[in-house]
Short mmCIF file of C-alpha atoms in Angstrom, two decimals:
data_model
loop_
_atom_site.label_atom_id
_atom_site.label_comp_id
_atom_site.label_asym_id
_atom_site.label_seq_id
_atom_site.Cartn_x
_atom_site.Cartn_y
_atom_site.Cartn_z
CA MET A 87 0.01 -0.01 0.00
CA ALA A 88 1.50 3.36 -1.05
CA HIS A 89 1.52 6.21 1.41
CA LEU A 90 1.69 9.93 0.52
CA LEU A 91 3.17 12.28 3.05
CA THR A 92 1.78 15.66 4.01
CA PRO A 93 4.15 18.66 3.97
CA GLU A 94 4.22 18.54 7.80
CA GLN A 95 5.15 14.87 7.74
CA GLU A 96 7.86 15.46 5.14
CA ARG A 97 9.41 18.14 7.33
CA ALA A 98 9.31 15.84 10.35
CA GLN A 99 10.80 13.03 8.28
CA ASP A 100 13.62 15.26 6.95
CA GLN A 101 14.47 16.40 10.49
CA ALA A 102 14.44 12.79 11.70
CA ARG A 103 16.77 11.67 8.92
CA ALA A 104 19.15 14.57 9.56
CA GLU A 105 19.33 13.60 13.23
CA MET A 106 19.80 9.97 12.34
CA LEU A 107 22.73 10.88 10.09
CA LYS A 108 24.33 12.94 12.90
CA ARG A 109 23.90 10.01 15.26
CA GLU A 110 25.48 7.68 12.65
CA ALA A 111 28.47 10.02 12.25
CA LEU A 112 28.92 10.23 16.01
CA LEU A 113 28.98 6.46 16.40
CA ALA A 114 31.48 6.16 13.56
CA ALA A 115 33.74 8.74 15.22
CA VAL A 116 33.60 6.92 18.56
CA LEU A 117 34.35 3.57 16.92
CA LEU A 118 37.26 5.05 14.97
CA ALA A 119 38.75 6.52 18.13
CA LEU A 120 38.36 3.22 20.01
CA TRP A 121 39.74 1.12 17.22
CA GLY A 122 42.65 3.54 16.72
CA ARG A 123 43.79 2.80 20.27
CA ALA A 124 43.13 -0.97 20.13
CA ARG A 125 46.10 -3.32 20.31
CA SER A 126 44.24 -6.65 20.31
CA ALA A 127 40.99 -8.30 19.18
CA GLU A 128 39.81 -8.19 22.80
CA ASP A 129 40.26 -4.40 22.80
CA ILE A 130 38.10 -4.29 19.70
CA ARG A 131 35.45 -6.54 21.21
CA SER A 132 35.17 -4.66 24.53
CA GLY A 133 35.35 -1.22 22.92
CA THR A 134 32.78 -2.01 20.29
CA LEU A 135 30.42 -3.55 22.83
CA GLN A 136 30.66 -0.42 24.99
CA ALA A 137 30.19 1.94 22.04
CA VAL A 138 27.24 0.02 20.59
CA ALA A 139 25.48 -0.43 23.97
CA MET A 140 25.87 3.22 24.93
CA GLY A 141 25.04 4.30 21.39
CA ARG A 142 21.77 2.39 21.44
CA VAL A 143 20.70 4.19 24.62
CA SER A 144 21.37 7.65 23.16
CA ALA A 145 19.85 6.67 19.83
CA ARG A 146 16.66 5.54 21.49
CA VAL A 147 16.19 8.92 23.10
CA ILE A 148 16.81 10.82 19.89
CA ALA A 149 14.65 8.48 17.82
CA SER A 150 11.83 8.63 20.34
CA GLN A 151 11.85 12.45 20.16
CA ALA A 152 11.83 12.31 16.36
CA ALA A 153 8.96 9.81 16.39
CA SER A 154 6.99 12.08 18.70
CA ARG A 155 7.46 15.00 16.29
CA GLN A 156 6.14 12.80 13.51
CA LEU A 157 3.09 12.01 15.64
CA GLU A 158 2.54 15.71 16.23
CA ALA A 159 2.69 16.26 12.45
CA LEU A 160 -0.18 13.74 12.23
CA GLY A 161 -2.13 15.56 14.91
CA VAL A 162 -1.52 12.81 17.48
CA SER A 163 -0.43 13.59 21.04
CA PRO A 164 3.19 12.60 21.60
CA ILE A 165 3.75 9.30 23.40
CA THR A 166 6.61 8.91 25.85
CA VAL A 167 7.91 5.36 25.94
CA THR A 168 10.71 4.16 28.13
CA ALA A 169 11.91 0.56 28.22
CA PRO A 170 15.09 -1.24 29.28
CA ALA A 171 17.24 -2.99 26.75
CA THR A 172 15.72 -6.25 25.66
CA ALA A 173 17.51 -9.59 25.62
CA ARG A 174 17.49 -9.36 21.82
CA GLU A 175 19.25 -6.00 21.90
CA ILE A 176 21.87 -7.19 24.36
CA GLU A 177 22.57 -10.30 22.28
CA ARG A 178 22.69 -8.16 19.14
CA ALA A 179 25.31 -5.84 20.71
CA ARG A 180 27.41 -8.82 21.81
CA ALA A 181 27.23 -10.41 18.37
CA THR A 182 28.22 -7.13 16.76
CA ALA A 183 31.20 -6.79 19.07
CA MET A 184 32.31 -10.38 18.42
CA GLY A 185 31.98 -9.86 14.67
CA ALA A 186 34.11 -6.73 14.83
CA ALA A 187 36.78 -8.52 16.87
CA ASP A 188 36.84 -11.45 14.43
CA ASN A 189 37.19 -9.08 11.50
CA TRP A 190 40.03 -7.15 13.13
CA GLY A 191 41.72 -10.35 14.30
CA SER A 192 41.60 -11.87 10.83
CA HIS A 193 43.38 -8.85 9.31
CA TYR A 194 45.91 -8.85 12.15
CA ALA A 195 46.69 -12.54 11.67
CA ASP A 196 47.12 -12.06 7.92
CA ALA A 197 49.63 -9.26 8.53
CA ILE A 198 51.62 -11.29 11.06
CA ALA A 199 51.66 -14.25 8.67
CA ALA A 200 53.09 -11.92 6.00
CA GLY A 201 55.99 -11.01 8.31
CA ALA A 202 54.71 -7.79 9.89
CA THR A 203 55.68 -6.77 13.44
CA HIS A 204 52.98 -6.46 16.09
CA GLU A 205 52.70 -2.68 15.64
CA GLU A 206 52.64 -3.02 11.85
CA ALA A 207 49.95 -5.69 12.08
CA VAL A 208 47.87 -3.54 14.40
CA GLU A 209 48.05 -0.65 11.93
CA ALA A 210 47.26 -2.97 9.00
CA ALA A 211 44.24 -4.38 10.83
CA ARG A 212 43.00 -0.86 11.71
CA ALA A 213 43.32 0.33 8.13
CA ALA A 214 41.68 -2.82 6.67
CA SER A 215 38.78 -2.57 9.10
CA GLN A 216 37.70 0.98 8.17
CA TRP A 217 34.79 -0.31 6.14
CA LYS A 218 33.59 -2.26 9.19
CA VAL A 219 33.27 0.97 11.16
CA ARG A 220 31.17 2.45 8.40
CA GLN A 221 28.98 -0.68 8.22
CA LEU A 222 28.41 -0.77 11.97
CA SER A 223 27.58 2.93 12.27
CA ILE A 224 25.02 2.75 9.42
CA THR A 225 23.40 -0.55 10.33
CA GLU A 226 23.24 0.03 14.07
CA THR A 227 21.77 3.48 13.74
CA ALA A 228 19.14 2.54 11.12
CA GLU A 229 18.07 -0.55 13.06
CA VAL A 230 17.69 1.21 16.42
CA TRP A 231 15.92 4.13 14.78
CA SER A 232 13.31 1.92 13.11
CA ASP A 233 12.82 -0.18 16.21
CA GLU A 234 12.18 2.88 18.37
CA THR A 235 9.85 4.51 15.88
CA ALA A 236 7.84 1.28 15.61
CA ARG A 237 7.72 1.02 19.43
CA VAL A 238 6.41 4.57 19.84
CA ALA A 239 3.85 3.98 17.08
CA ASP A 240 2.73 0.71 18.72
CA ALA A 241 2.27 2.50 22.05
CA ALA A 242 0.16 5.18 20.37
CA SER A 243 -1.94 2.47 18.69
CA ARG A 244 -2.58 0.87 22.09
CA HIS A 245 -3.95 4.26 23.23
CA GLY A 246 -6.62 4.01 20.55
CA THR A 247 -4.92 5.85 17.69
CA VAL A 248 -4.90 4.10 14.29
CA LEU A 249 -1.42 4.67 12.82
CA TRP A 250 0.43 3.55 9.77
CA LYS A 251 4.19 3.13 9.63
CA VAL A 252 6.03 3.70 6.33
CA TRP A 253 9.18 2.17 4.90
CA ASP A 254 11.58 4.96 4.02
CA ALA A 255 14.62 4.00 1.88
CA VAL A 256 17.47 6.19 0.65
CA LEU A 257 17.03 6.03 -3.12
CA ASP A 258 20.37 6.22 -4.96
CA ARG A 259 22.67 3.92 -6.95
CA ARG A 260 23.55 1.95 -3.82
CA THR A 261 19.94 1.07 -2.97
CA CYS A 262 19.28 -2.66 -3.17
CA PRO A 263 16.24 -4.07 -5.03
CA VAL A 264 14.50 -5.15 -1.81
CA CYS A 265 14.80 -1.73 -0.13
CA GLY A 266 13.99 0.13 -3.31
CA GLY A 267 10.91 -1.98 -3.87
CA ALA A 268 9.79 -1.60 -0.26
CA HIS A 269 10.17 2.18 -0.23
CA GLY A 270 6.85 3.86 0.53
CA THR A 271 5.18 0.67 1.72
CA ALA A 272 2.79 1.35 4.56
CA VAL A 273 1.36 -1.08 7.10
CA LEU A 274 -0.52 -0.65 10.35
CA ALA A 275 1.83 0.24 13.20
CA THR A 276 1.04 -3.06 14.92
CA GLU A 277 1.97 -5.13 11.84
CA ARG A 278 5.24 -6.17 10.26
CA PHE A 279 6.45 -5.09 6.81
CA PRO A 280 6.27 -7.92 4.28
CA ASP A 281 9.94 -7.47 3.22
CA GLY A 282 11.49 -7.48 6.69
CA GLU A 283 12.25 -4.49 8.90
CA PRO A 284 13.88 -1.18 7.76
CA GLY A 285 17.50 -1.02 8.84
CA ALA A 286 17.79 -4.80 9.27
CA VAL A 287 17.50 -6.07 5.68
CA HIS A 288 21.25 -6.37 5.14
CA PRO A 289 24.57 -4.86 6.30
CA PHE A 290 24.82 -1.17 5.40
CA CYS A 291 21.00 -0.95 5.28
CA ARG A 292 20.04 2.74 5.50
CA CYS A 293 16.28 2.35 5.61
CA GLN A 294 14.18 3.66 8.48
CA THR A 295 10.59 3.63 9.67
CA ILE A 296 8.56 6.81 9.56
CA LEU A 297 5.00 7.54 10.67
#
């Protein structure tokens, strides 16, 4: 089902996306700083886990505020939702941290095998893992943003408001067929999208949920 946005909704959406991009850039900067000081895969694992866990908390607050503004654009009273991290979120953060450590460790081991010193291998692993920082910052931000928007919308629905949530993809040459095809799809806030969830379709997914 296609969904056309009002000018007020478009402004709220643009503001939400701008804030999401700032949040994404901040997480990338934190990860780069942590990884720049790392000297082992364990440093990467612990640093990434800390950054992702803390980042999810701050992203929730920002995303919730953005979702409330989108509700206001629809003429719906803002809904304040607070909830502790779920078991799924904790496991997701741990898996992300382990994946980052494995990636860094693989590059480090390759450099050592090629005859590099420890310091040279550390630098080689850091340089080779730059794309991973970008992937994590994009995917983590988009996923948390969509989860929080959907959670606020669900809470509003339980208060008797009928809401639709909309799949919002970034449409450019990097957009995958699934995300491009899902762009603009609208479902009731209490339902799931038929093509998965925005931000969680694949690594580097930049999609988000809007109201």
